[in-house]
Amino acid sequence: MIGSALSYVALRILGEGEEDGDGDGDGAIARARKWIVDHGGASSIPSWGKVYLSVLGVYEWEGCNPLPPEFWLFPSSFPFHPAEMWCYCRTTYMPMSYLYGKRIQGPITPLVSALRKEIHPTPFDDINWNKQRNNCCKEDFYYPHSFLQDALWHSLHYLTEPLLKYWPFSKFRERSINRVVELMRYESEETRYMTIGCVEKSLQMMCWWAENPNGDEFKYHLARVPDYLWIAEDGMTMHSFGSQVWDCALAVQAITASNMAEEYGDCLKKAHFYLKESQVKENPSGDFTKMCRQFTKGSWTFADQDHGWTVSDCTSEALRCLLLLSHMPKQIAGDKDEPARLYEAVNVLLYMQSPISGGFAVWEPPIPKPFLQLLNPSEIFADIVVEKE
């Protein structure tokens, strides 16, 4: 449902007609709409999709389980603090909590009004939105909510959210929104407006548009959209984020393993230079622990230096390449990297290693709190709440 509904809405926004089967169309719009309606309509889209549709105005925020931004104000000692969540999870729910906290919704245009009729089998104004909070299409229902989680969402929905509409509790909501904006701005600046991945990227762009459509943050985000685009054989596609370091490191190892280094000397020299330049040279600015970040100096990312997020296997593969290339003649591989840079990479890997099992986490040191998985609000993903080896 999440793929069908969001793709349907996107095609309609891009100009496809309601009945594309008439004329030169291939009937994709009509077939997609029939599938969506036959499977309960877009009100059964999983929670992540509910957020996107609520912002557009073809779903109501009352049909979403609470995403309170107040969680970001809890002290770091709190057992359910967002800083202990898996980084991709927390950076996704960070902008979601902003959108939910402010109930951001775009203008109700004729297209939005048409979509309200097309993707819901029940008239939009007659839908009981409260009953849709836990409504998920069975095709998407991969990870059921725990009893604890449902109890928490009901408590927040019926008790906490109504209070936050009134003074002085509304001041608490305002303060939490400001904290989320601070965290989003820090994340944007530290990743040169790439963010950690495409989901957060799109959510942050909606947040900054809501803050100020003419503001610098939104313009800077627009400038980094091409980093996510890829021209494939079947046209323009979008990936989760770039994989330049990963691809480069594996290609270098393949060439060196083939014993054809001399034939690829110019290629290896450029790859060597790229890997050296792509290493993260500094930690995130300021008090990065306060901003829910870890130290990164000496690491490699999945994409390039701008991305700024440590990936342990990319760091190990890039380090291995530098060690391999350091044994080759300068005319083939170029100048060696400074030993201090190699030591910094080893330091990152040791930091990422579990002292218990010896295994490695991907993005950040593993958090030994499996109970946090009980709060996984996503129906379509399992094991996304805490970092694992």
Short mmCIF file of C-alpha atoms in Angstrom, two decimals:
data_model
loop_
_atom_site.label_atom_id
_atom_site.label_comp_id
_atom_site.label_asym_id
_atom_site.label_seq_id
_atom_site.Cartn_x
_atom_site.Cartn_y
_atom_site.Cartn_z
CA MET A 1 0.00 0.00 0.00
CA ILE A 2 2.73 2.48 0.87
CA GLY A 3 4.42 2.04 -2.50
CA SER A 4 1.18 2.06 -4.48
CA ALA A 5 -0.45 5.03 -2.72
CA LEU A 6 2.62 7.26 -2.71
CA SER A 7 3.46 6.39 -6.33
CA TYR A 8 -0.14 7.09 -7.37
CA VAL A 9 -0.11 10.47 -5.64
CA ALA A 10 3.30 11.32 -7.10
CA LEU A 11 2.16 10.48 -10.65
CA ARG A 12 -0.93 12.65 -10.24
CA ILE A 13 1.19 15.54 -8.94
CA LEU A 14 3.51 15.12 -11.94
CA GLY A 15 0.58 15.63 -14.30
CA GLU A 16 -0.88 12.20 -15.00
CA GLY A 17 -4.63 12.35 -15.47
CA GLU A 18 -7.17 10.52 -13.37
CA GLU A 19 -8.00 8.28 -16.33
CA ASP A 20 -4.65 7.79 -18.07
CA GLY A 21 -6.05 4.71 -19.81
CA ASP A 22 -7.87 7.04 -22.21
CA GLY A 23 -5.56 7.90 -25.10
CA ASP A 24 -1.89 7.03 -25.06
CA GLY A 25 -1.61 6.04 -21.38
CA ASP A 26 -0.86 2.49 -20.26
CA GLY A 27 -3.62 2.44 -17.68
CA ALA A 28 -1.22 2.59 -14.72
CA ILE A 29 -3.23 5.26 -12.89
CA ALA A 30 -6.55 3.44 -13.22
CA ARG A 31 -5.03 0.09 -12.27
CA ALA A 32 -3.24 1.56 -9.27
CA ARG A 33 -6.37 3.33 -8.04
CA LYS A 34 -8.37 0.11 -8.32
CA TRP A 35 -5.74 -1.80 -6.33
CA ILE A 36 -5.64 0.87 -3.61
CA VAL A 37 -9.43 1.01 -3.24
CA ASP A 38 -9.81 -2.78 -3.40
CA HIS A 39 -7.35 -3.12 -0.51
CA GLY A 40 -9.11 -0.73 1.84
CA GLY A 41 -7.99 2.63 0.50
CA ALA A 42 -5.09 4.87 1.43
CA SER A 43 -6.31 5.18 5.02
CA SER A 44 -4.68 1.76 5.57
CA ILE A 45 -1.27 3.03 4.52
CA PRO A 46 1.49 2.39 7.13
CA SER A 47 2.45 5.13 9.57
CA TRP A 48 5.29 6.61 7.50
CA GLY A 49 2.93 7.01 4.56
CA LYS A 50 0.27 8.56 6.80
CA VAL A 51 2.73 11.38 7.59
CA TYR A 52 3.42 12.16 3.92
CA LEU A 53 -0.27 12.07 2.98
CA SER A 54 -1.19 14.26 6.00
CA VAL A 55 1.25 16.95 4.89
CA LEU A 56 -0.25 16.88 1.40
CA GLY A 57 -3.77 17.07 2.80
CA VAL A 58 -5.18 13.76 1.53
CA TYR A 59 -5.11 12.29 5.06
CA GLU A 60 -5.75 13.88 8.46
CA TRP A 61 -3.27 14.18 11.32
CA GLU A 62 -5.96 12.86 13.67
CA GLY A 63 -5.44 9.51 11.95
CA CYS A 64 -1.75 9.35 12.94
CA ASN A 65 -0.39 7.94 16.16
CA PRO A 66 1.36 10.68 18.17
CA LEU A 67 4.92 11.64 17.25
CA PRO A 68 5.55 14.05 20.12
CA PRO A 69 8.57 16.33 19.70
CA GLU A 70 8.72 16.54 23.51
CA PHE A 71 10.78 13.33 23.53
CA TRP A 72 13.74 15.42 22.36
CA LEU A 73 13.65 17.44 25.59
CA PHE A 74 14.13 14.44 27.87
CA PRO A 75 17.45 14.22 29.75
CA SER A 76 20.05 11.93 28.22
CA SER A 77 19.71 9.59 31.20
CA PHE A 78 16.11 8.83 30.24
CA PRO A 79 15.96 5.13 29.16
CA PHE A 80 13.92 5.93 26.04
CA HIS A 81 15.89 8.97 24.93
CA PRO A 82 15.92 9.38 21.12
CA ALA A 83 19.72 9.75 21.13
CA GLU A 84 19.95 6.02 21.86
CA MET A 85 17.88 5.11 18.83
CA TRP A 86 19.47 3.88 15.62
CA CYS A 87 20.68 7.00 13.82
CA TYR A 88 18.62 6.43 10.66
CA CYS A 89 15.51 5.90 12.79
CA ARG A 90 15.94 8.98 14.97
CA THR A 91 16.85 11.27 12.05
CA THR A 92 13.65 10.13 10.32
CA TYR A 93 11.37 10.65 13.31
CA MET A 94 13.02 13.99 14.13
CA PRO A 95 11.44 15.89 11.20
CA MET A 96 8.31 13.75 11.48
CA SER A 97 7.86 15.01 15.05
CA TYR A 98 8.15 18.59 13.79
CA LEU A 99 5.52 18.02 11.10
CA TYR A 100 3.23 16.28 13.60
CA GLY A 101 3.82 18.81 16.37
CA LYS A 102 2.82 21.70 14.12
CA ARG A 103 0.22 19.71 12.13
CA ILE A 104 1.73 20.96 8.88
CA GLN A 105 -0.63 20.67 5.94
CA GLY A 106 -0.47 22.15 2.48
CA PRO A 107 -3.24 24.09 0.74
CA ILE A 108 -6.31 22.14 -0.36
CA THR A 109 -6.00 22.59 -4.12
CA PRO A 110 -8.35 21.10 -6.73
CA LEU A 111 -5.84 18.25 -7.21
CA VAL A 112 -5.79 17.51 -3.47
CA SER A 113 -9.58 17.51 -3.40
CA ALA A 114 -9.61 15.11 -6.34
CA LEU A 115 -7.09 12.79 -4.65
CA ARG A 116 -9.23 12.71 -1.52
CA LYS A 117 -11.98 11.16 -3.63
CA GLU A 118 -9.76 8.88 -5.69
CA ILE A 119 -7.77 7.00 -3.04
CA HIS A 120 -10.42 6.58 -0.33
CA PRO A 121 -13.45 4.30 -0.83
CA THR A 122 -15.30 6.25 1.89
CA PRO A 123 -16.07 9.97 1.45
CA PHE A 124 -13.18 11.90 3.02
CA ASP A 125 -15.34 13.83 5.50
CA ASP A 126 -17.03 10.62 6.70
CA ILE A 127 -13.84 8.74 7.59
CA ASN A 128 -13.38 8.01 11.30
CA TRP A 129 -9.75 9.11 11.52
CA ASN A 130 -9.25 7.94 15.07
CA LYS A 131 -9.89 4.36 13.94
CA GLN A 132 -7.28 4.72 11.20
CA ARG A 133 -4.37 5.28 13.59
CA ASN A 134 -3.62 1.55 13.80
CA ASN A 135 -5.20 0.60 10.49
CA CYS A 136 -2.56 -1.00 8.27
CA CYS A 137 -3.06 -2.92 5.04
CA LYS A 138 -2.25 -6.60 5.60
CA GLU A 139 0.17 -6.57 2.65
CA ASP A 140 2.28 -3.99 4.52
CA PHE A 141 1.81 -5.31 8.05
CA TYR A 142 5.25 -6.80 8.64
CA TYR A 143 5.90 -5.72 12.24
CA PRO A 144 2.86 -5.65 14.58
CA HIS A 145 2.76 -3.13 17.41
CA SER A 146 3.45 -4.41 20.90
CA PHE A 147 0.84 -4.04 23.66
CA LEU A 148 3.14 -1.57 25.43
CA GLN A 149 3.40 0.53 22.32
CA ASP A 150 -0.34 0.64 21.69
CA ALA A 151 -0.92 1.59 25.33
CA LEU A 152 1.62 4.40 24.97
CA TRP A 153 0.09 5.75 21.74
CA HIS A 154 -3.43 5.65 23.20
CA SER A 155 -2.27 7.48 26.34
CA LEU A 156 -0.53 10.16 24.33
CA HIS A 157 -3.43 10.53 21.92
CA TYR A 158 -6.23 10.73 24.47
CA LEU A 159 -4.48 12.37 27.43
CA THR A 160 -1.32 14.24 26.47
CA GLU A 161 -2.07 15.72 23.04
CA PRO A 162 -5.32 17.46 24.13
CA LEU A 163 -3.49 19.14 27.03
CA LEU A 164 -0.68 20.42 24.81
CA LYS A 165 -3.16 22.60 22.93
CA TYR A 166 -3.65 24.84 25.96
CA TRP A 167 -1.45 27.19 27.95
CA PRO A 168 0.85 26.60 29.80
CA PHE A 169 1.33 23.15 28.20
CA SER A 170 1.43 24.75 24.74
CA LYS A 171 4.68 26.45 25.80
CA PHE A 172 6.19 23.02 26.31
CA ARG A 173 5.21 22.07 22.76
CA GLU A 174 6.70 25.30 21.44
CA ARG A 175 9.97 24.68 23.28
CA SER A 176 10.18 21.11 21.94
CA ILE A 177 9.58 22.30 18.38
CA ASN A 178 12.44 24.77 18.76
CA ARG A 179 14.69 21.94 19.96
CA VAL A 180 13.79 19.84 16.93
CA VAL A 181 14.53 22.78 14.62
CA GLU A 182 17.92 23.16 16.33
CA LEU A 183 18.70 19.47 15.78
CA MET A 184 17.54 19.54 12.16
CA ARG A 185 19.63 22.60 11.42
CA TYR A 186 22.69 20.96 12.99
CA GLU A 187 22.12 17.76 11.01
CA SER A 188 21.71 19.75 7.79
CA GLU A 189 24.85 21.81 8.31
CA GLU A 190 27.02 18.87 9.38
CA THR A 191 26.03 16.85 6.30
CA ARG A 192 26.27 19.85 3.95
CA TYR A 193 22.51 19.52 3.48
CA MET A 194 22.70 15.94 2.22
CA THR A 195 21.29 14.51 5.48
CA ILE A 196 21.76 10.84 6.37
CA GLY A 197 19.47 9.51 3.62
CA CYS A 198 16.61 10.13 1.22
CA VAL A 199 13.77 9.68 3.74
CA GLU A 200 15.11 12.31 6.13
CA LYS A 201 16.05 14.49 3.17
CA SER A 202 12.48 14.69 1.88
CA LEU A 203 11.06 15.19 5.38
CA GLN A 204 13.54 17.94 6.22
CA MET A 205 12.74 19.73 2.98
CA MET A 206 9.06 19.77 3.95
CA CYS A 207 9.98 21.09 7.41
CA TRP A 208 12.16 23.90 6.09
CA TRP A 209 9.52 24.83 3.54
CA ALA A 210 7.03 25.08 6.39
CA GLU A 211 9.48 27.21 8.40
CA ASN A 212 10.22 29.57 5.52
CA PRO A 213 9.78 28.68 1.83
CA ASN A 214 12.19 31.50 0.93
CA GLY A 215 14.71 30.63 3.66
CA ASP A 216 18.31 29.63 3.10
CA GLU A 217 17.85 26.15 4.57
CA PHE A 218 15.29 25.13 1.96
CA LYS A 219 17.42 26.56 -0.85
CA TYR A 220 20.53 24.74 0.38
CA HIS A 221 18.55 21.49 0.56
CA LEU A 222 17.35 21.97 -3.01
CA ALA A 223 20.94 22.32 -4.18
CA ARG A 224 21.80 18.83 -2.85
CA VAL A 225 18.85 17.00 -4.43
CA PRO A 226 21.00 15.98 -7.46
CA ASP A 227 23.16 13.92 -5.06
CA TYR A 228 20.24 11.49 -4.85
CA LEU A 229 19.43 11.27 -8.56
CA TRP A 230 20.79 8.69 -10.96
CA ILE A 231 20.28 8.31 -14.69
CA ALA A 232 19.70 4.60 -15.28
CA GLU A 233 18.85 2.65 -18.42
CA ASP A 234 15.14 3.10 -17.72
CA GLY A 235 15.31 6.81 -16.91
CA MET A 236 15.77 9.01 -13.86
CA THR A 237 15.89 7.13 -10.56
CA MET A 238 16.54 8.06 -6.97
CA HIS A 239 18.68 6.15 -4.49
CA SER A 240 18.84 6.22 -0.71
CA PHE A 241 22.18 8.06 -0.83
CA GLY A 242 25.41 7.90 -2.82
CA SER A 243 27.75 4.90 -2.65
CA GLN A 244 30.88 6.47 -4.09
CA VAL A 245 33.32 5.42 -1.35
CA TRP A 246 31.93 1.88 -1.23
CA ASP A 247 32.06 1.46 -5.02
CA CYS A 248 35.53 2.98 -5.28
CA ALA A 249 37.00 0.81 -2.51
CA LEU A 250 35.64 -2.44 -3.92
CA ALA A 251 36.74 -1.54 -7.46
CA VAL A 252 40.28 -0.84 -6.24
CA GLN A 253 40.43 -4.18 -4.46
CA ALA A 254 39.17 -5.97 -7.57
CA ILE A 255 41.88 -4.36 -9.72
CA THR A 256 44.67 -5.13 -7.26
CA ALA A 257 43.46 -8.75 -6.92
CA SER A 258 43.59 -9.19 -10.71
CA ASN A 259 47.34 -8.46 -10.83
CA MET A 260 46.66 -5.82 -13.48
CA ALA A 261 47.66 -2.77 -11.46
CA GLU A 262 50.09 -1.51 -14.10
CA GLU A 263 47.39 -1.51 -16.78
CA TYR A 264 45.10 0.48 -14.49
CA GLY A 265 47.73 2.82 -13.07
CA ASP A 266 45.95 6.07 -13.95
CA CYS A 267 42.67 4.72 -12.55
CA LEU A 268 44.30 3.59 -9.30
CA LYS A 269 46.04 6.92 -8.84
CA LYS A 270 42.73 8.79 -9.14
CA ALA A 271 40.97 6.32 -6.86
CA HIS A 272 43.77 6.64 -4.29
CA PHE A 273 43.43 10.42 -4.36
CA TYR A 274 39.64 10.19 -4.03
CA LEU A 275 39.77 7.86 -1.03
CA LYS A 276 42.30 10.06 0.75
CA GLU A 277 40.20 13.15 0.15
CA SER A 278 36.97 11.41 1.16
CA GLN A 279 38.12 10.53 4.67
CA VAL A 280 36.30 12.56 7.32
CA LYS A 281 38.95 14.94 8.67
CA GLU A 282 37.08 16.51 11.61
CA ASN A 283 34.47 15.63 14.19
CA PRO A 284 31.03 17.28 14.03
CA SER A 285 31.28 20.85 15.23
CA GLY A 286 30.65 22.06 18.76
CA ASP A 287 29.27 19.82 21.49
CA PHE A 288 28.21 17.05 19.12
CA THR A 289 27.08 14.68 21.88
CA LYS A 290 24.46 17.25 22.90
CA MET A 291 23.25 17.13 19.30
CA CYS A 292 22.91 13.33 19.32
CA ARG A 293 26.04 12.67 17.27
CA GLN A 294 29.20 10.59 17.77
CA PHE A 295 32.79 11.40 16.90
CA THR A 296 33.61 10.77 13.22
CA LYS A 297 37.19 11.91 12.68
CA GLY A 298 39.13 9.32 10.69
CA SER A 299 36.11 7.50 9.28
CA TRP A 300 34.72 7.09 5.79
CA THR A 301 31.08 7.45 4.86
CA PHE A 302 29.10 5.46 2.32
CA ALA A 303 29.02 8.38 -0.11
CA ASP A 304 31.67 11.07 0.32
CA GLN A 305 33.13 13.38 2.92
CA ASP A 306 30.14 15.74 2.84
CA HIS A 307 27.80 13.00 4.05
CA GLY A 308 29.56 13.02 7.42
CA TRP A 309 28.11 9.80 8.85
CA THR A 310 30.56 7.04 9.84
CA VAL A 311 30.03 3.64 8.23
CA SER A 312 32.23 0.95 9.73
CA ASP A 313 32.51 -1.37 6.71
CA CYS A 314 33.23 1.55 4.36
CA THR A 315 35.92 2.70 6.78
CA SER A 316 37.51 -0.77 6.89
CA GLU A 317 37.37 -1.24 3.10
CA ALA A 318 38.83 2.21 2.41
CA LEU A 319 41.58 1.65 5.00
CA ARG A 320 42.43 -1.67 3.38
CA CYS A 321 42.71 0.06 -0.01
CA LEU A 322 45.10 2.67 1.36
CA LEU A 323 47.26 -0.08 2.85
CA LEU A 324 47.27 -2.01 -0.45
CA LEU A 325 48.08 1.07 -2.49
CA SER A 326 50.86 2.10 -0.11
CA HIS A 327 52.86 -0.93 -1.26
CA MET A 328 52.69 0.07 -4.93
CA PRO A 329 55.11 2.34 -6.79
CA LYS A 330 54.32 6.04 -6.69
CA GLN A 331 53.99 6.24 -10.49
CA ILE A 332 51.12 3.73 -10.33
CA ALA A 333 49.29 4.58 -7.09
CA GLY A 334 50.39 8.11 -6.31
CA ASP A 335 51.48 9.50 -2.94
CA LYS A 336 50.90 7.51 0.22
CA ASP A 337 48.50 8.76 2.87
CA GLU A 338 49.83 10.22 6.11
CA PRO A 339 50.27 7.58 8.87
CA ALA A 340 48.25 9.74 11.25
CA ARG A 341 45.21 9.36 8.98
CA LEU A 342 45.52 5.59 9.09
CA TYR A 343 45.75 5.62 12.88
CA GLU A 344 42.60 7.74 13.04
CA ALA A 345 40.76 5.20 10.90
CA VAL A 346 41.86 2.36 13.19
CA ASN A 347 40.69 4.41 16.17
CA VAL A 348 37.21 4.72 14.64
CA LEU A 349 37.00 0.98 14.01
CA LEU A 350 38.04 0.13 17.55
CA TYR A 351 35.42 2.55 18.82
CA MET A 352 32.75 0.79 16.73
CA GLN A 353 33.75 -2.68 17.93
CA SER A 354 31.70 -4.40 20.61
CA PRO A 355 33.82 -5.17 23.70
CA ILE A 356 31.57 -8.17 24.37
CA SER A 357 31.43 -10.07 21.07
CA GLY A 358 34.09 -8.35 18.98
CA GLY A 359 31.52 -7.61 16.26
CA PHE A 360 31.06 -4.24 14.61
CA ALA A 361 28.06 -1.96 14.39
CA VAL A 362 27.40 -0.13 11.12
CA TRP A 363 26.84 3.53 11.99
CA GLU A 364 27.42 3.96 15.72
CA PRO A 365 28.48 1.78 18.68
CA PRO A 366 25.75 -0.80 19.44
CA ILE A 367 23.24 0.08 22.13
CA PRO A 368 22.62 -2.90 24.47
CA LYS A 369 18.96 -2.01 25.02
CA PRO A 370 16.85 -4.50 23.06
CA PHE A 371 13.77 -3.43 25.00
CA LEU A 372 13.72 -0.24 22.93
CA GLN A 373 12.52 -2.35 20.00
CA LEU A 374 9.17 -2.55 21.78
CA LEU A 375 8.63 1.07 20.72
CA ASN A 376 9.18 0.47 17.01
CA PRO A 377 6.27 2.46 15.51
CA SER A 378 6.89 1.32 11.94
CA GLU A 379 4.71 -1.51 10.68
CA ILE A 380 6.88 -2.16 7.62
CA PHE A 381 10.34 -2.46 9.22
CA ALA A 382 11.66 -4.60 12.04
CA ASP A 383 14.81 -3.99 14.12
CA ILE A 384 15.11 -0.30 13.30
CA VAL A 385 15.13 1.24 16.77
CA VAL A 386 18.60 0.44 18.13
CA GLU A 387 21.99 -0.04 16.48
CA LYS A 388 23.08 -3.65 16.22
CA GLU A 389 26.23 -5.45 15.18
#
